[in-house]
Amino acid sequence: MEEIQSSLPAPRRLRMRRALQHGGFIFGFAILFVTIVIAIFAPFIAPHDPIAQNLGVRLLPPLWMQGGRPDYLLGTDHLGRDYLSRLIYGSRVSLIVGFSTMLIAGAIGSALGFVGGYYGGRTDDIVTYVINCRLSMPGLLVALAVISLVGGSLATIILVLGLLFWDRYAVVVRTATQQVRNADFIAAARVAGASAPWIIWNEIRPNVLHHILVIATLEMAMAILSEASLSFLGLGIRAPTPSWGLMIAEGRSFLFAKPYLVWVPGIAIFLLVLATNLLGDGLRDLSQPEGRR
Amino acid sequence: MTSLLEVNNISLAFRQRTGFFSPPQLIPAVKSVSMQVREGEVMAIVGESGSGKSTLAKLVLRLLMPDTGSITIDGRPSSTLSPRDFANLVQPVFQDPYSSLNPKRTLADIIQMPLIVRGGVSAKECQDRARELFGRVGLPMRLFHTYPNQISGGQRQRVAIARALMLRPKLLVCDEPTSALDVSVQAQILKLFEELKQSFGLTYLFISHNLAVVERIADRIAVMYRGEIVEQGETAPFFAAPRHPYSRMLLSSVLIPIAGRPLPLVSRDFETSVSCESPATERPIVATRGCRP
Ligand SMILES: Nc1ncnc2c1ncn2[C@@H]1O[C@H](COP(=O)(O)OP(=O)(O)OP(=O)(O)O)[C@@H](O)[C@H]1O
Ligand SMILES: [Mg+2]
């Protein structure tokens, strides 16, 4: 304690230094960042229109294989669409689904967790009951059923995933809130006349935020994977919109002749999900007082 | 002199839920306690662990609602005061300087909190007042924008005191404000309490189980035992000749050596009266009546 006091490095800078030493965090952050940049600037980066068909160049292999062409770096699919361009645009779907689901589920779950954890008593009983109801449903199965009923689209996928996968936020935020609720600084705020929402937002939220961030990244990976699975099953994004799951589904029939049609988007999904998970793990390690041992 | 705080016959029993269907168990923590604290005086409450001191403090702070009885502050019923009016009159200083400061907020934010919640002043004015108090409680200005984990326990308690003074209250409710600190730091904080009392015209409800501290700072003293006030009176006569057997036991258990004062008499029969828990046998030896003004 005494040493810290003498030099007084700002905690923010300390945290930065530790983050830069965390391999998984750096890797995850870098990949996610690059993917976001690619998704935003897709029209400038993609060499071709992702949905323009050119039957003259059907099923071209990637550049490094026999018969590959430099203007189609990753080859083309069965309709002659440039695979690299589809991959680039496909990142948009993954990220939009990932982030939007995270926001919706995060808002619902955190709100429930804060309310149950802060008020306790009967209110908490109700919140716990709602969480238990949700936990007793098989999430992805319900998503499948609902989407096959109302029809798949970007909006329905986001809504269904967002309205379903808030349970982890709720459980963790509720527990974390309970741990903070009885602290004396909360009592001080109550004596000062602060309302419950003010206390939750200003005093509790900063103490729970790192938990939410960790879950958000892990759940974002889950949402990206769910969208890919749903699209693969033909229940998600509709053709011709490029989605990585849909690309795998369409390439499936050529799995033995043209395996790159499956493994190229497969690797993209794998990397993005891995990166997001590593980022989440990294955030968790960094948010612990002493970091990872 | 008028009473700033009047506690009339308040009682509180905690309801402990043992199971979902079984009726709650009642734990009486405060049993018909009455007392007056006059403006400008230091009223100490002493008693062993679990005797209900903190519960009484929380009742005065409106953090708990009494089952029966009423509290009057500055001539007005405490329960009818708006949160804002109440905060302007009464502020807390808690025991644990770690739990009483939000680890995620800077000292500047922590001290300003009550005034930010109350509103009515500009951000600049608010910060100016916080800075002034920061210096007033003996903290170096270079710590103003640091976080609680960068300062010592004694400094934390100074921050808590500064926060309590932010609204210029009349009454500070201090629940063992020095018992988590080193003996040398305790003395400094006590001195600070004495100085602040003079310069801000404060009244203290001062809970402690350190009788040396109480003897130094208190004008009057109330002894709590099992949720009841068994004796209250001026400090000097109390230390010279405690009336209630429990007070005598309390005094004899600490033995403050002061020249010219004989050791207090310890009655052996008190321990036997403790063991038979019937209120009917305990009541006759309660000596509060004679000590009240
Ligand atoms: N939230 C609660 N729920 C149930 N019982 C409680 C609760 N808070 C306190 N009690 C009980 O009420 C009694 C009085 O507790 P209180 O904290 O007021 O004692 P205290 O005099 O402050 O003790 P200490 O000196 O250890 O701080 C104890 O028996 C305690 O177990
Ligand atoms: Mg206590």
Coordinates of C-alpha atoms in Angstrom, one line a residue, chain A residues 38-292:
Chain A
I38 CA -13.4 -4.9 -42.7
A39 CA -17.2 -5.0 -42.0
I40 CA -17.5 -1.2 -41.9
F41 CA -15.4 -0.6 -45.0
A42 CA -16.7 -3.7 -46.9
P43 CA -17.7 -1.7 -50.0
F44 CA -14.2 -0.3 -50.4
I45 CA -12.4 -3.5 -49.6
A46 CA -14.4 -6.1 -51.5
P47 CA -13.1 -6.6 -55.0
H48 CA -16.5 -7.7 -56.4
D49 CA -20.2 -7.4 -55.8
P50 CA -20.9 -10.2 -53.3
I51 CA -24.2 -11.1 -55.0
A52 CA -23.4 -10.6 -58.6
Q53 CA -23.4 -13.9 -60.4
N54 CA -21.0 -14.7 -63.2
L55 CA -21.7 -18.2 -64.5
G56 CA -18.6 -18.0 -66.7
V57 CA -16.3 -18.3 -63.6
R58 CA -18.2 -20.9 -61.6
L59 CA -16.4 -22.8 -58.9
L60 CA -13.0 -21.3 -59.4
P61 CA -10.5 -22.5 -56.8
P62 CA -8.5 -20.0 -54.6
L63 CA -5.5 -18.3 -56.0
W64 CA -2.9 -20.7 -54.6
M65 CA -4.6 -23.8 -56.0
Q66 CA -4.4 -25.2 -59.5
G67 CA -6.5 -23.0 -61.8
G68 CA -6.8 -20.1 -59.4
R69 CA -7.0 -16.6 -60.8
P70 CA -5.6 -13.4 -59.2
D71 CA -8.8 -11.4 -59.6
Y72 CA -10.7 -14.1 -57.5
L73 CA -8.3 -14.5 -54.5
L74 CA -10.5 -17.0 -52.7
G75 CA -12.2 -18.4 -55.8
T76 CA -15.9 -18.4 -56.6
D77 CA -18.9 -20.4 -55.5
H78 CA -21.4 -22.4 -57.6
L79 CA -23.0 -19.3 -59.0
G80 CA -19.7 -17.7 -59.9
R81 CA -19.9 -15.1 -57.0
D82 CA -16.5 -13.9 -55.7
Y83 CA -15.9 -15.8 -52.5
L84 CA -13.7 -13.2 -50.9
S85 CA -16.3 -10.5 -51.4
R86 CA -19.0 -12.7 -49.9
L87 CA -16.7 -13.5 -46.9
I88 CA -16.1 -9.7 -46.4
Y89 CA -19.8 -8.9 -46.5
G90 CA -20.6 -11.9 -44.5
S91 CA -18.7 -10.4 -41.6
R92 CA -21.3 -7.7 -41.4
V93 CA -24.1 -10.2 -40.7
S94 CA -22.0 -11.9 -38.0
L95 CA -21.0 -8.7 -36.3
I96 CA -24.5 -7.1 -36.5
V97 CA -26.1 -10.2 -35.1
G98 CA -23.4 -10.5 -32.4
F99 CA -23.5 -6.9 -31.3
S100 CA -27.3 -6.4 -31.5
T101 CA -28.0 -9.6 -29.7
M102 CA -25.5 -8.6 -27.1
L103 CA -27.2 -5.2 -26.6
I104 CA -30.8 -6.6 -26.4
A105 CA -29.9 -9.6 -24.2
G106 CA -27.5 -7.5 -22.1
A107 CA -30.1 -4.9 -21.5
I108 CA -32.8 -7.4 -20.5
G109 CA -30.5 -9.6 -18.4
S110 CA -28.7 -6.7 -16.6
A111 CA -32.0 -4.9 -15.8
L112 CA -33.5 -8.1 -14.3
G113 CA -30.2 -8.8 -12.4
F114 CA -30.0 -5.3 -11.0
V115 CA -33.6 -5.2 -9.9
G116 CA -33.6 -8.6 -8.3
G117 CA -30.2 -8.1 -6.7
Y118 CA -30.8 -4.7 -5.4
Y119 CA -34.4 -4.9 -4.1
G120 CA -34.2 -8.5 -2.8
G121 CA -37.2 -10.0 -1.1
R122 CA -40.4 -10.6 -3.1
T123 CA -39.0 -8.7 -6.1
D124 CA -36.0 -11.0 -6.2
D125 CA -38.3 -14.1 -5.8
I126 CA -40.1 -13.0 -9.0
V127 CA -36.8 -12.3 -10.9
T128 CA -35.4 -15.7 -9.8
Y129 CA -38.6 -17.3 -11.0
V130 CA -38.4 -15.7 -14.4
I131 CA -34.7 -16.7 -14.7
N132 CA -35.5 -20.2 -13.8
C133 CA -38.3 -20.4 -16.3
R134 CA -35.9 -19.2 -19.0
L135 CA -33.2 -21.7 -17.9
S136 CA -35.6 -24.6 -18.1
M137 CA -36.2 -23.9 -21.8
P138 CA -33.7 -25.3 -24.3
G139 CA -32.6 -22.0 -25.9
L140 CA -31.5 -22.9 -29.3
L141 CA -34.5 -25.3 -29.8
V142 CA -36.9 -22.5 -28.9
A143 CA -35.1 -20.2 -31.3
L144 CA -35.3 -22.8 -34.1
A145 CA -39.0 -23.3 -33.5
V146 CA -39.9 -19.6 -33.3
I147 CA -37.8 -18.7 -36.4
S148 CA -39.3 -21.6 -38.4
L149 CA -42.7 -20.2 -37.5
V150 CA -42.2 -16.5 -38.2
G151 CA -39.6 -16.9 -40.9
G152 CA -35.9 -16.1 -40.9
S153 CA -34.5 -12.7 -41.5
L154 CA -31.7 -10.6 -39.9
A155 CA -34.3 -8.8 -37.7
T156 CA -36.0 -12.0 -36.4
I157 CA -32.7 -13.7 -35.7
I158 CA -31.5 -10.8 -33.6
L159 CA -34.8 -10.4 -31.8
V160 CA -35.2 -14.1 -31.1
L161 CA -31.6 -14.6 -29.9
G162 CA -31.7 -11.3 -27.9
L163 CA -35.0 -12.2 -26.2
L164 CA -33.7 -15.7 -25.4
F165 CA -30.1 -15.5 -24.3
W166 CA -30.2 -13.0 -21.5
D167 CA -30.1 -15.6 -18.7
R168 CA -26.3 -15.5 -18.0
Y169 CA -26.4 -11.7 -17.8
A170 CA -29.3 -11.9 -15.3
V171 CA -27.7 -14.6 -13.1
V172 CA -24.3 -12.9 -13.0
V173 CA -25.5 -9.3 -12.5
R174 CA -27.9 -10.4 -9.8
T175 CA -25.2 -12.1 -7.8
A176 CA -22.7 -9.3 -8.3
T177 CA -25.3 -6.7 -7.3
Q178 CA -26.1 -8.7 -4.2
Q179 CA -22.5 -8.6 -3.2
V180 CA -22.3 -4.8 -3.6
R181 CA -25.8 -4.0 -2.2
N182 CA -24.9 -4.2 1.5
A183 CA -21.8 -2.1 1.2
D184 CA -21.7 1.0 3.3
F185 CA -21.3 3.3 0.4
I186 CA -24.7 2.2 -0.8
A187 CA -26.1 3.1 2.6
A188 CA -24.3 6.4 2.4
A189 CA -26.0 7.1 -0.9
R190 CA -29.4 6.1 0.5
V191 CA -29.0 8.4 3.5
A192 CA -28.1 11.2 1.0
G193 CA -31.5 10.6 -0.5
A194 CA -30.5 8.9 -3.7
S195 CA -33.2 6.9 -5.5
A196 CA -32.8 3.2 -6.3
P197 CA -32.3 3.8 -10.0
W198 CA -29.6 6.4 -9.2
I199 CA -27.8 4.1 -6.9
I200 CA -28.0 1.2 -9.4
W201 CA -26.6 3.4 -12.2
N202 CA -24.0 5.4 -10.3
E203 CA -22.8 3.2 -7.5
I204 CA -23.5 -0.4 -8.5
R205 CA -23.1 -0.4 -12.2
P206 CA -19.4 0.6 -12.1
N207 CA -18.8 -2.4 -9.8
V208 CA -20.6 -4.8 -12.0
L209 CA -19.6 -3.6 -15.4
H210 CA -16.6 -5.8 -15.8
H211 CA -18.7 -8.9 -15.2
I212 CA -21.2 -7.6 -17.8
L213 CA -18.4 -7.1 -20.3
V214 CA -17.0 -10.6 -19.9
I215 CA -20.4 -12.1 -20.4
A216 CA -21.2 -9.8 -23.3
T217 CA -18.2 -11.0 -25.3
L218 CA -18.8 -14.6 -24.5
E219 CA -22.4 -14.3 -25.4
M220 CA -21.6 -12.4 -28.6
A221 CA -19.5 -15.4 -29.7
M222 CA -22.5 -17.6 -28.9
A223 CA -24.8 -15.4 -31.0
I224 CA -22.5 -15.4 -33.9
L225 CA -22.3 -19.2 -33.8
S226 CA -26.1 -19.4 -33.4
E227 CA -26.7 -17.2 -36.5
A228 CA -24.3 -19.4 -38.5
S229 CA -26.0 -22.5 -37.3
L230 CA -29.5 -21.2 -38.1
S231 CA -28.4 -19.9 -41.5
F232 CA -26.8 -23.2 -42.2
L233 CA -30.0 -25.0 -41.4
G234 CA -31.8 -22.7 -43.8
L235 CA -33.7 -20.9 -41.0
G236 CA -31.6 -17.8 -40.8
I237 CA -30.3 -15.3 -43.3
R238 CA -32.0 -15.7 -46.7
A239 CA -29.9 -16.1 -49.9
P240 CA -28.4 -14.2 -51.6
T241 CA -27.3 -12.1 -48.6
P242 CA -23.9 -13.4 -47.7
S243 CA -23.7 -15.0 -44.2
W244 CA -20.9 -17.3 -43.2
G245 CA -23.3 -20.0 -42.0
L246 CA -25.2 -19.8 -45.3
M247 CA -22.0 -20.0 -47.3
I248 CA -21.1 -23.3 -45.5
A249 CA -24.7 -24.6 -46.2
E250 CA -24.4 -23.7 -49.9
G251 CA -20.9 -25.2 -50.2
R252 CA -21.9 -28.4 -48.5
S253 CA -23.0 -30.1 -51.7
F254 CA -19.5 -29.6 -53.1
L255 CA -17.7 -30.7 -49.9
F256 CA -15.7 -33.4 -51.6
A257 CA -14.9 -31.7 -54.9
K258 CA -14.4 -28.2 -53.6
P259 CA -13.7 -28.4 -49.9
Y260 CA -12.5 -24.7 -49.7
L261 CA -16.2 -23.7 -50.1
V262 CA -16.7 -25.0 -46.6
W263 CA -13.5 -24.4 -44.8
V264 CA -13.0 -20.8 -45.9
P265 CA -16.1 -19.5 -44.1
G266 CA -15.6 -22.2 -41.5
I267 CA -12.2 -20.7 -40.6
A268 CA -13.7 -17.2 -40.6
I269 CA -16.4 -18.3 -38.1
F270 CA -13.8 -20.1 -36.0
L271 CA -11.4 -17.2 -35.8
L272 CA -14.1 -14.6 -35.0
V273 CA -15.6 -16.8 -32.3
L274 CA -12.2 -17.7 -30.9
A275 CA -11.2 -14.1 -30.9
T276 CA -14.3 -13.0 -29.1
N277 CA -14.0 -15.7 -26.5
L278 CA -10.3 -14.9 -25.9
L279 CA -11.3 -11.2 -25.5
G280 CA -13.9 -12.3 -22.9
D281 CA -11.4 -14.5 -21.1
G282 CA -8.8 -11.7 -21.2
L283 CA -11.3 -9.1 -19.8
R284 CA -12.1 -11.5 -17.0
D285 CA -8.4 -12.1 -16.2
L286 CA -7.7 -8.3 -16.3
S287 CA -10.7 -7.5 -14.2
Q288 CA -9.4 -9.7 -11.4
P289 CA -7.4 -7.7 -8.8
E290 CA -4.1 -9.5 -9.4
G291 CA -4.7 -10.5 -13.0
R292 CA -4.1 -14.0 -14.2

